[in-house]
PDB file of C-alpha atoms and ligand atoms in Angstrom:
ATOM      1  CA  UNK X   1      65.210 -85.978 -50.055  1.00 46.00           C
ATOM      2  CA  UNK X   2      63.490 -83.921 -52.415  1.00 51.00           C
ATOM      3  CA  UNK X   3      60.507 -84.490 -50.955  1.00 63.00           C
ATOM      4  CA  UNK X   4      61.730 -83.906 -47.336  1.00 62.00           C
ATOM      5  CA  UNK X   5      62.565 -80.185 -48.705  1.00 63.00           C
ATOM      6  CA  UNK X   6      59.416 -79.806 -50.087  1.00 64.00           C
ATOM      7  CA  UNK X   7      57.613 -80.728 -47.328  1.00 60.00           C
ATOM      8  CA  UNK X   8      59.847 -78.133 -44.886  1.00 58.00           C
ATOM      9  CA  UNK X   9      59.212 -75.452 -48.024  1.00 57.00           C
ATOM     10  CA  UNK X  10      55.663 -75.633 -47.038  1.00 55.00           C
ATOM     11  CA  UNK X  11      55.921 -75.738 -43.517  1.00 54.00           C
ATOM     12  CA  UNK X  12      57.971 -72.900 -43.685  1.00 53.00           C
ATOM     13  CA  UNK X  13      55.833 -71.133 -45.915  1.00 51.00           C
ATOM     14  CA  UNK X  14      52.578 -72.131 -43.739  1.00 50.00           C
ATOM     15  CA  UNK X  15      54.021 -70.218 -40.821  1.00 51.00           C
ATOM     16  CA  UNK X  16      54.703 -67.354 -42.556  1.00 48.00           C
ATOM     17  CA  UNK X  17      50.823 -67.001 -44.182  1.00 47.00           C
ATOM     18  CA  UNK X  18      49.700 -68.151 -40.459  1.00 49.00           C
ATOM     19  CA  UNK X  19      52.160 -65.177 -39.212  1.00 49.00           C
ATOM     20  CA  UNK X  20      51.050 -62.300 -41.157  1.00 63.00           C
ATOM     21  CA  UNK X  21      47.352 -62.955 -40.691  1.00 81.00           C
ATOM     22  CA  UNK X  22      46.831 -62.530 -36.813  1.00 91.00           C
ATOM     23  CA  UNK X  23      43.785 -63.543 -34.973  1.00 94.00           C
ATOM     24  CA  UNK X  24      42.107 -60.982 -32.367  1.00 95.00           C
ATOM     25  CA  UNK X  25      43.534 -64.007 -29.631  1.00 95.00           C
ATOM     26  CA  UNK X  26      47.276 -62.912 -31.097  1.00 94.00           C
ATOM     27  CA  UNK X  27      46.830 -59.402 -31.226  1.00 95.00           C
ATOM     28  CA  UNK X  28      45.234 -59.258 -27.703  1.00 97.00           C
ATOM     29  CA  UNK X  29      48.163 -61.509 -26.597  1.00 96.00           C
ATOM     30  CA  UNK X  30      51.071 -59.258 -28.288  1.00 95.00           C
ATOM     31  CA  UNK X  31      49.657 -56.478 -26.793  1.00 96.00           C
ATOM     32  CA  UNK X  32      49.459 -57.444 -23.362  1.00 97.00           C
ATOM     33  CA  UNK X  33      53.437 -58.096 -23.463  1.00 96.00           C
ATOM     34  CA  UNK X  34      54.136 -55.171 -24.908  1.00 95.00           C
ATOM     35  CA  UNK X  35      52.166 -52.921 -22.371  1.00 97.00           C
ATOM     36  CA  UNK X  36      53.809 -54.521 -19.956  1.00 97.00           C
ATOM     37  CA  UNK X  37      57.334 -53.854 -21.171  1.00 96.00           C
ATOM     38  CA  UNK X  38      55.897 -50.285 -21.070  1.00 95.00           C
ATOM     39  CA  UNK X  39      54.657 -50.124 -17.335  1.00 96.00           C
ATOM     40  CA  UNK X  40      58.060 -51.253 -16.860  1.00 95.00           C
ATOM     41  CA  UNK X  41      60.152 -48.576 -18.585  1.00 92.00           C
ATOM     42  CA  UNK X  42      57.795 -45.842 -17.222  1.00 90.00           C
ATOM     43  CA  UNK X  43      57.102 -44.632 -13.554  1.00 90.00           C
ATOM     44  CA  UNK X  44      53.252 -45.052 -13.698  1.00 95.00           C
ATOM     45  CA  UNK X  45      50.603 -44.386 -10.956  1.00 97.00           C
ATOM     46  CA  UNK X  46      52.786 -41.981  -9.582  1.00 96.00           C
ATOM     47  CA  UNK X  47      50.065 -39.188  -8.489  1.00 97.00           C
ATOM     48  CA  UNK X  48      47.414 -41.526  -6.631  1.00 98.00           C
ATOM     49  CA  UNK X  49      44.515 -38.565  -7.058  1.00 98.00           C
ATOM     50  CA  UNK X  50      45.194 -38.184 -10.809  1.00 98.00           C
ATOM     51  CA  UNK X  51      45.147 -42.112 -11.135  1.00 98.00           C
ATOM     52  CA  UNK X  52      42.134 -42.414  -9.202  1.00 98.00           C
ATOM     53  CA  UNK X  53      40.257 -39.984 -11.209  1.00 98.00           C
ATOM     54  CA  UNK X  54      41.224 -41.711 -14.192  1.00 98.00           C
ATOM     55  CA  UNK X  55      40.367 -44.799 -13.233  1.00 98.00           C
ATOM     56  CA  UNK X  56      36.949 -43.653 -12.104  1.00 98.00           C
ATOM     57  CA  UNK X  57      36.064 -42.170 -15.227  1.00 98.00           C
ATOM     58  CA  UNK X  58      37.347 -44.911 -17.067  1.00 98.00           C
ATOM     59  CA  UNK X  59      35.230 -47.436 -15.137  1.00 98.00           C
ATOM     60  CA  UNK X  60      32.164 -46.227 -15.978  1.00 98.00           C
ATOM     61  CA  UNK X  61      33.321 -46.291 -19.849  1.00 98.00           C
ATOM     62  CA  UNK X  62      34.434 -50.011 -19.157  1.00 98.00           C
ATOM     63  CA  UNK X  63      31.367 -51.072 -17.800  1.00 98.00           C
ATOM     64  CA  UNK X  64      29.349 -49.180 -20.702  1.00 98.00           C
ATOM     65  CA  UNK X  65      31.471 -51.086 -23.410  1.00 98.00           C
ATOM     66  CA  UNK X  66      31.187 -54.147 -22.029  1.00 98.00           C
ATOM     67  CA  UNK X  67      27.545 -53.913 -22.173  1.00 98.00           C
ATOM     68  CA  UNK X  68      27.781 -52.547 -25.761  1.00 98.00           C
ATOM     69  CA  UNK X  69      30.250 -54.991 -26.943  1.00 98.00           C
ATOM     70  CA  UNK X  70      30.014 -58.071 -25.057  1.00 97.00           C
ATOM     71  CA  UNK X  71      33.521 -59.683 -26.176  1.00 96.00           C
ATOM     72  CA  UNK X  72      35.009 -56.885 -24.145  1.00 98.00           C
ATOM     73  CA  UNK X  73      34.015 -58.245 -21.123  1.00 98.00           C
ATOM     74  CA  UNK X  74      36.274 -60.804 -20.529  1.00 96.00           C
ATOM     75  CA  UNK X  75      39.116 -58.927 -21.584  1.00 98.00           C
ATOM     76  CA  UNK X  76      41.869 -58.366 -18.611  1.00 98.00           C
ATOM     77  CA  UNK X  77      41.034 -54.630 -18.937  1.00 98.00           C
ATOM     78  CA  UNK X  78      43.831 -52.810 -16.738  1.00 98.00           C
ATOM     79  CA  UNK X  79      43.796 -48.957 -16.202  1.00 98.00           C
ATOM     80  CA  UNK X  80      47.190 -47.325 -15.139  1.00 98.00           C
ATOM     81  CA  UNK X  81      48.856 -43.785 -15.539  1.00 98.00           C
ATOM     82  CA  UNK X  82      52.252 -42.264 -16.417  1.00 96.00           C
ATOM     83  CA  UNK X  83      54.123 -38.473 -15.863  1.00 92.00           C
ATOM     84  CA  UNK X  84      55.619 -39.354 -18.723  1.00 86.00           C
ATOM     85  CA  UNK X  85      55.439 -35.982 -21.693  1.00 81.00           C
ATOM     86  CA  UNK X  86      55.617 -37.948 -24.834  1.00 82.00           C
ATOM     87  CA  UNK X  87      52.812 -40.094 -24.225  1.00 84.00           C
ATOM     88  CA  UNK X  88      49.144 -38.839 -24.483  1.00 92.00           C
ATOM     89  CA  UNK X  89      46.592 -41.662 -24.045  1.00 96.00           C
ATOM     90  CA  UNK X  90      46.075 -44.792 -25.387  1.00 97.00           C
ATOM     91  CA  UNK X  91      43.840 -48.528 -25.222  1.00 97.00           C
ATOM     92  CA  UNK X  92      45.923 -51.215 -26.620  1.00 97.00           C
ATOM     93  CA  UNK X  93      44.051 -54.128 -28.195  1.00 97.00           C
ATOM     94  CA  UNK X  94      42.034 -56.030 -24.964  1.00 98.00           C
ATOM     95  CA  UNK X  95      41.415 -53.040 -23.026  1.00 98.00           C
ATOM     96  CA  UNK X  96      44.575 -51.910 -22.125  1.00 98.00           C
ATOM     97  CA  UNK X  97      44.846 -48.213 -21.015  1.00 98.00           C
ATOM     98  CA  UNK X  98      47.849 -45.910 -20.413  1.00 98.00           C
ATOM     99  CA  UNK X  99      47.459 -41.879 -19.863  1.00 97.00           C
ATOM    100  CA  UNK X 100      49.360 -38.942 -19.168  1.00 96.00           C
ATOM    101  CA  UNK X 101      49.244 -36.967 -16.729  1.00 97.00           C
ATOM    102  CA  UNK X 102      51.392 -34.438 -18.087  1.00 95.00           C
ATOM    103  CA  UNK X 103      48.987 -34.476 -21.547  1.00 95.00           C
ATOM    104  CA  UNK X 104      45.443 -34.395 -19.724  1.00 97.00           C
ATOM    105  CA  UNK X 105      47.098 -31.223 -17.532  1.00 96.00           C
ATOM    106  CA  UNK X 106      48.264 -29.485 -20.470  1.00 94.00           C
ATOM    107  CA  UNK X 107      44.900 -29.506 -22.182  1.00 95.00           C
ATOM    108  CA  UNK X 108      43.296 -28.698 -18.696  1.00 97.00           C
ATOM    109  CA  UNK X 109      40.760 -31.498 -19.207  1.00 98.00           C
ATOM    110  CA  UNK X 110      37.211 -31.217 -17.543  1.00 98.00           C
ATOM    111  CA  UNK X 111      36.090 -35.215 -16.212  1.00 98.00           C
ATOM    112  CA  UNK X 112      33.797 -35.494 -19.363  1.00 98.00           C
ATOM    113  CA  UNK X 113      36.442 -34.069 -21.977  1.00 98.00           C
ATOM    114  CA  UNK X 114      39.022 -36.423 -19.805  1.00 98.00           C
ATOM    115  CA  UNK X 115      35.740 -38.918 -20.362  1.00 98.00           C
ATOM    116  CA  UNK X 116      35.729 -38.414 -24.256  1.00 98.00           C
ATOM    117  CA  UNK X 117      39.686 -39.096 -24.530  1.00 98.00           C
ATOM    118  CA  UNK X 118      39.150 -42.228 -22.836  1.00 98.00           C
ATOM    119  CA  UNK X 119      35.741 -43.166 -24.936  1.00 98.00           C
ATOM    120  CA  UNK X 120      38.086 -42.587 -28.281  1.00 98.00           C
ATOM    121  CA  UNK X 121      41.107 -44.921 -27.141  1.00 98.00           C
ATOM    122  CA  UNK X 122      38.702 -47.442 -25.862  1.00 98.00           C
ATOM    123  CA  UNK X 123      36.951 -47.684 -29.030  1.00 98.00           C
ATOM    124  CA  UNK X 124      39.520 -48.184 -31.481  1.00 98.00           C
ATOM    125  CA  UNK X 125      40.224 -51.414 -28.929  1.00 98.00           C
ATOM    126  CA  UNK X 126      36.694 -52.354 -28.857  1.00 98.00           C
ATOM    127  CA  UNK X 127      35.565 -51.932 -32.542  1.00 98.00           C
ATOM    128  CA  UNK X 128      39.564 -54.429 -33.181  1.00 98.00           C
ATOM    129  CA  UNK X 129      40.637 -51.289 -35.176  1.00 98.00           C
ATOM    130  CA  UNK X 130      43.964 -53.552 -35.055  1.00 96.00           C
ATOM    131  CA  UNK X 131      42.608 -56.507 -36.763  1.00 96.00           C
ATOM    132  CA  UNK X 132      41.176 -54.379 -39.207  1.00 97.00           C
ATOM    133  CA  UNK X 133      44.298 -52.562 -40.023  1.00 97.00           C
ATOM    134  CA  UNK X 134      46.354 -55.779 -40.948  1.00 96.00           C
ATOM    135  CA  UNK X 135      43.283 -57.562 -42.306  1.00 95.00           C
ATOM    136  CA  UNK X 136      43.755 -54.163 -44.812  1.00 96.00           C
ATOM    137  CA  UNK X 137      47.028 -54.246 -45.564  1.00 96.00           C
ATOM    138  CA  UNK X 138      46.728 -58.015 -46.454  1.00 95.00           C
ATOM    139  CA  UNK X 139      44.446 -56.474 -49.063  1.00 95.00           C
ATOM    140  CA  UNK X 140      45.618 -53.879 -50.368  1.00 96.00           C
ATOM    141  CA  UNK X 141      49.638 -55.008 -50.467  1.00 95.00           C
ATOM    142  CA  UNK X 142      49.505 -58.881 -50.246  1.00 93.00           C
ATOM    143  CA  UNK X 143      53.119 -59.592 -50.344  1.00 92.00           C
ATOM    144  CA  UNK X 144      53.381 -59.037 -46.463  1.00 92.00           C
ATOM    145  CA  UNK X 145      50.900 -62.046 -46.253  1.00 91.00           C
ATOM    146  CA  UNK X 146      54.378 -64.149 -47.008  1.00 90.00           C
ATOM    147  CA  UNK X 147      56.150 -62.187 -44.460  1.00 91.00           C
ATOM    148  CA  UNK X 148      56.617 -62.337 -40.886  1.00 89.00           C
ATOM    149  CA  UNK X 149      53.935 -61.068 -38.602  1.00 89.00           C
ATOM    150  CA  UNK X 150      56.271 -58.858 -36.546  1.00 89.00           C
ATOM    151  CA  UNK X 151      57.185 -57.210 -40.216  1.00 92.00           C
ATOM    152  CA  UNK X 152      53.925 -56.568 -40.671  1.00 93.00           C
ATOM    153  CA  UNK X 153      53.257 -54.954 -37.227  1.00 92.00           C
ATOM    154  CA  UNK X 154      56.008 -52.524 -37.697  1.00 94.00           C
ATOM    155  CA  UNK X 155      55.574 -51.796 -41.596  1.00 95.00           C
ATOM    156  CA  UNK X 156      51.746 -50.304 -40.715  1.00 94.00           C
ATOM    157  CA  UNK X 157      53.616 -47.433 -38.938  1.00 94.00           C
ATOM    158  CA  UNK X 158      56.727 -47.159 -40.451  1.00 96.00           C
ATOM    159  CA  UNK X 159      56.719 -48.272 -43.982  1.00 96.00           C
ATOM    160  CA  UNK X 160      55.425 -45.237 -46.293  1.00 96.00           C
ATOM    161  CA  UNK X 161      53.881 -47.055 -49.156  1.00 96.00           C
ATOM    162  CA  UNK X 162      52.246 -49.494 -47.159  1.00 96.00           C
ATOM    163  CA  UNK X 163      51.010 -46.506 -44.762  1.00 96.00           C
ATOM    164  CA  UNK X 164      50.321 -44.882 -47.814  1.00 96.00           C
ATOM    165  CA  UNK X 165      47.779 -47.590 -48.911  1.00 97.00           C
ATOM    166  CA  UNK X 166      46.578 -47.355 -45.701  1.00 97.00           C
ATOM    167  CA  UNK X 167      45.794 -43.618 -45.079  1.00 96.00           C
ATOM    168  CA  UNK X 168      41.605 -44.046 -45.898  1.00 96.00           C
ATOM    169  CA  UNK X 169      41.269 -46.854 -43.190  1.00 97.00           C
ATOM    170  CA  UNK X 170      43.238 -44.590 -41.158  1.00 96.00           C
ATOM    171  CA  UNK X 171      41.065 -41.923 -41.569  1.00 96.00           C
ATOM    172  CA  UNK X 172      38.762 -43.875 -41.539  1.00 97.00           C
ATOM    173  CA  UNK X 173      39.084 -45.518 -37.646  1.00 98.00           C
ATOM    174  CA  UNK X 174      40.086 -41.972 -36.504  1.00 97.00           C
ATOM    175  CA  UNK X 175      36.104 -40.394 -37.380  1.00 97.00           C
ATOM    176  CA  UNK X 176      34.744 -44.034 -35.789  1.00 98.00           C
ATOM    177  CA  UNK X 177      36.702 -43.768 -32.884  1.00 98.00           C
ATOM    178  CA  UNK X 178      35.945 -39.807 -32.346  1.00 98.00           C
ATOM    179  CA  UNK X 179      32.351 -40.656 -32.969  1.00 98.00           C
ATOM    180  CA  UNK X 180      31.540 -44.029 -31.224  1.00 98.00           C
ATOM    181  CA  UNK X 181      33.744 -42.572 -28.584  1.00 98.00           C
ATOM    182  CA  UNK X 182      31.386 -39.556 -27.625  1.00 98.00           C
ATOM    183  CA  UNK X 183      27.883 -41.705 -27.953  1.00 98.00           C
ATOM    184  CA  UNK X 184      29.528 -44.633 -25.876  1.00 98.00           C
ATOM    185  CA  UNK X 185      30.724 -41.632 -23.365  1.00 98.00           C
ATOM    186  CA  UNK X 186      27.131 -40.130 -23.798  1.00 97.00           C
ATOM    187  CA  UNK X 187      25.580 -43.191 -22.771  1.00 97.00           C
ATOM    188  CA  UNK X 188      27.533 -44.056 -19.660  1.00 97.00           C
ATOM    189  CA  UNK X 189      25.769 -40.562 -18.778  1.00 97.00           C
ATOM    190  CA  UNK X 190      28.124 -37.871 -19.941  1.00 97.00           C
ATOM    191  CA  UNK X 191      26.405 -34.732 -21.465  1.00 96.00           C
ATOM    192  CA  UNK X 192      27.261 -34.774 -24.858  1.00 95.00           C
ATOM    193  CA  UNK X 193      27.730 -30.836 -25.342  1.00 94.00           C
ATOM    194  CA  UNK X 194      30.395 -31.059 -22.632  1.00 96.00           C
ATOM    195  CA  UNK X 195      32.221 -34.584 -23.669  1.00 97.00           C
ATOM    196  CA  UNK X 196      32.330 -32.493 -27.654  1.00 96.00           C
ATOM    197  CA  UNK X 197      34.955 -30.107 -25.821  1.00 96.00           C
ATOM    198  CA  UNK X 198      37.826 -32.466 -25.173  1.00 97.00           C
ATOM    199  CA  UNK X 199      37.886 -31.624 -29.108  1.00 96.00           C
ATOM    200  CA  UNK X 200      37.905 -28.029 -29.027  1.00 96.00           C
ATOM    201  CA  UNK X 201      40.748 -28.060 -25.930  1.00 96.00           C
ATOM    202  CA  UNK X 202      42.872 -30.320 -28.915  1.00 94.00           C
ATOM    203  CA  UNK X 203      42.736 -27.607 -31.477  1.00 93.00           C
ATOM    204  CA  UNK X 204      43.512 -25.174 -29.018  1.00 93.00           C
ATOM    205  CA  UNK X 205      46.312 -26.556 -28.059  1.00 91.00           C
ATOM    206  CA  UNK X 206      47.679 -27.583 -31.641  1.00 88.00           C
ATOM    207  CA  UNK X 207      49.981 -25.836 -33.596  1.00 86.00           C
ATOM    208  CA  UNK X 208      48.143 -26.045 -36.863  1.00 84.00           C
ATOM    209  CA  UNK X 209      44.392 -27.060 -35.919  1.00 84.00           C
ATOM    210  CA  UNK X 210      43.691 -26.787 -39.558  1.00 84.00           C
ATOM    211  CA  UNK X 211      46.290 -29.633 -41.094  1.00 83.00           C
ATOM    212  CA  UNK X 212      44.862 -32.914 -41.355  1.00 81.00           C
ATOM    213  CA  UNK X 213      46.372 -35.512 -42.943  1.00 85.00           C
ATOM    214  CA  UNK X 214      45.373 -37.846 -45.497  1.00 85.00           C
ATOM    215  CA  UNK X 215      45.575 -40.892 -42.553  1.00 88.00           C
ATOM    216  CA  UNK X 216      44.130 -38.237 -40.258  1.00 87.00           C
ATOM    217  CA  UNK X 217      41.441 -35.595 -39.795  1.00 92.00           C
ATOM    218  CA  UNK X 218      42.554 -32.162 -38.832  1.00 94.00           C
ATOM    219  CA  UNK X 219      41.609 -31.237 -35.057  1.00 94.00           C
ATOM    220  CA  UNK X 220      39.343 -28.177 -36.117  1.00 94.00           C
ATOM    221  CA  UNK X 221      37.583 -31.297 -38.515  1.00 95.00           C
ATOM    222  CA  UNK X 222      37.438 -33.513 -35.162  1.00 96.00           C
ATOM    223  CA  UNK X 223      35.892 -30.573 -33.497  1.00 96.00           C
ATOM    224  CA  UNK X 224      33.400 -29.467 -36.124  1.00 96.00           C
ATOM    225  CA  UNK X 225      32.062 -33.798 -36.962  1.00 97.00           C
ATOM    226  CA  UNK X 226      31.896 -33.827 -32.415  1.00 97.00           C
ATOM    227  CA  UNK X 227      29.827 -30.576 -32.171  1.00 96.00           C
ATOM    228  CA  UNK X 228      27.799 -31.860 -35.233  1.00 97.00           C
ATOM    229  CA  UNK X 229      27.027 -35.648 -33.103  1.00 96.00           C
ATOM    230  CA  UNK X 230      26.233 -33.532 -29.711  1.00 95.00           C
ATOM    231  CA  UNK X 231      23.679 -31.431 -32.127  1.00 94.00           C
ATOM    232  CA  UNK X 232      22.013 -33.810 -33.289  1.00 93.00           C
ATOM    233  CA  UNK X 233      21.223 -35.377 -29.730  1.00 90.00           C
ATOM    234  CA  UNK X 234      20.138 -32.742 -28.529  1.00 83.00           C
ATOM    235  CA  UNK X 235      17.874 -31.619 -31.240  1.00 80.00           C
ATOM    236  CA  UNK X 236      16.232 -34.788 -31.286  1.00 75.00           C
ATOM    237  CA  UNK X 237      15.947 -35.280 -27.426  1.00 70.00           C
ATOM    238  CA  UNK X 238      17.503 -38.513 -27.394  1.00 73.00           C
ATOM    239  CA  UNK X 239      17.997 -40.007 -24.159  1.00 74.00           C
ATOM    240  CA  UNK X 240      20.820 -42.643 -23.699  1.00 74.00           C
ATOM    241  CA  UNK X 241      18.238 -45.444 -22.755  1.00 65.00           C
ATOM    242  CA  UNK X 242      16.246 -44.942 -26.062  1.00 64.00           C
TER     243      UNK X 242
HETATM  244 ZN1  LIG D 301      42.566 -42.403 -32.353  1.00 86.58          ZN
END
């Protein structure tokens, strides 16, 4: 008997390790149920122009990462919008995209700064930011390896100490994301002075442009690192094919 318990100990305890330490293949899985459950609880693709536009833009950003990273190609990439005010824009792990309408009127995005939001979600999908945040966490705060995965996957946004520990790879994925974002954007063939504004249309708009946190840059920081990437293509005449 005793062994029979041991034996279900460390099945039990197998499952849990396995649990906590995703694979991309989970991740990508997890996150395709959840967007669903969110095209579901939102009206989406409501205004066909302002879909259509996105979805334009958007396609040429696809195409652009799947060239740059070829595992993104045969993800099940969907594009879709919502009218919905709290949301703003985002690429869930395998490519999938949801934007507001209500957030890209409110800054009164151009196509290329409307280009540059897109180029920022799609990178933190493309460059696994997700992965990387748990594969952190398991790092820095092992315990959760012995927990449930789904503990895990809310504790990285809602657990303070844990975000706490968290806060440089935060940071961290933010800068990567703003600056991957506007050279992927720059080579699908946006000019890069113009794709740098989406950033200066997000300080505008924020209340304190100035307050960055320790998980995350300060808009007027965003603004100042984009301007800083778009100079230094231009000074040095790079063209996107070089
Ligand atoms: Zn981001």
């Amino acid at each position: 008997m005793a062994k029979l318990s041991q034996i279900i100990m460390l099945l039990l305890a197998a499952a849990a390790c396995r649990a906590a330490e995703p694979t991309q293949e989970e991740i990508m899985a997890r996150a395709a149920a959840i967007y669903a459950g969110r095209l579901a609880e939102h009206a989406i693709d409501l205004d066909a122009d302002f879909t259509a536009r996105v979805r334009r833009i958007a396609g040429g950003l696809i195409a652009q990462a799947q060239r740059d990273y070829p595992d993104t190609a045969q993800w099940a990439w969907e594009v879709h919008t919502t009218a919905t005010a709290e949301q703003n824009a985002d690429c869930m792990a395998g490519g999938k995209i949801l934007v507001s309408q209500a957030y890209v009127e409110r800054l009164g995005l151009s196509d290329a700064e409307l280009a540059m939001l897109l180029a920022h979600e799609i990178e933190h999908a493309a460059l696994y930011h997700n992965l990387l945040e748990y594969q952190a966490a398991l790092r820095l705060a092992p315990v959760w390896s012995t927990r449930p995965f789904a503990e895990l996957e809310y504790a990285v946004d809602n657990d303070r100490k844990l975000m706490a520990l968290l806060a440089d790879t935060n940071y961290a994925q933010e800068q990567e994301a703003d600056r991957e974002g506007l050279l992927l954007a720059w080579r699908a063939g946006w000019p890069a002075a113009q794709l740098s504004g989406y950033f200066r249309k997000m300080m505008r708009a924020s209340e304190s442009p100035r307050f960055g946190r320790s998980d995350y840059p300060s808009p007027s920081q965003r603004w100042r690192a984009a301007q800083a990437v778009a100079a230094g293509l231009q000074k040095n005449h790079v063209q996107p094919n070089d």
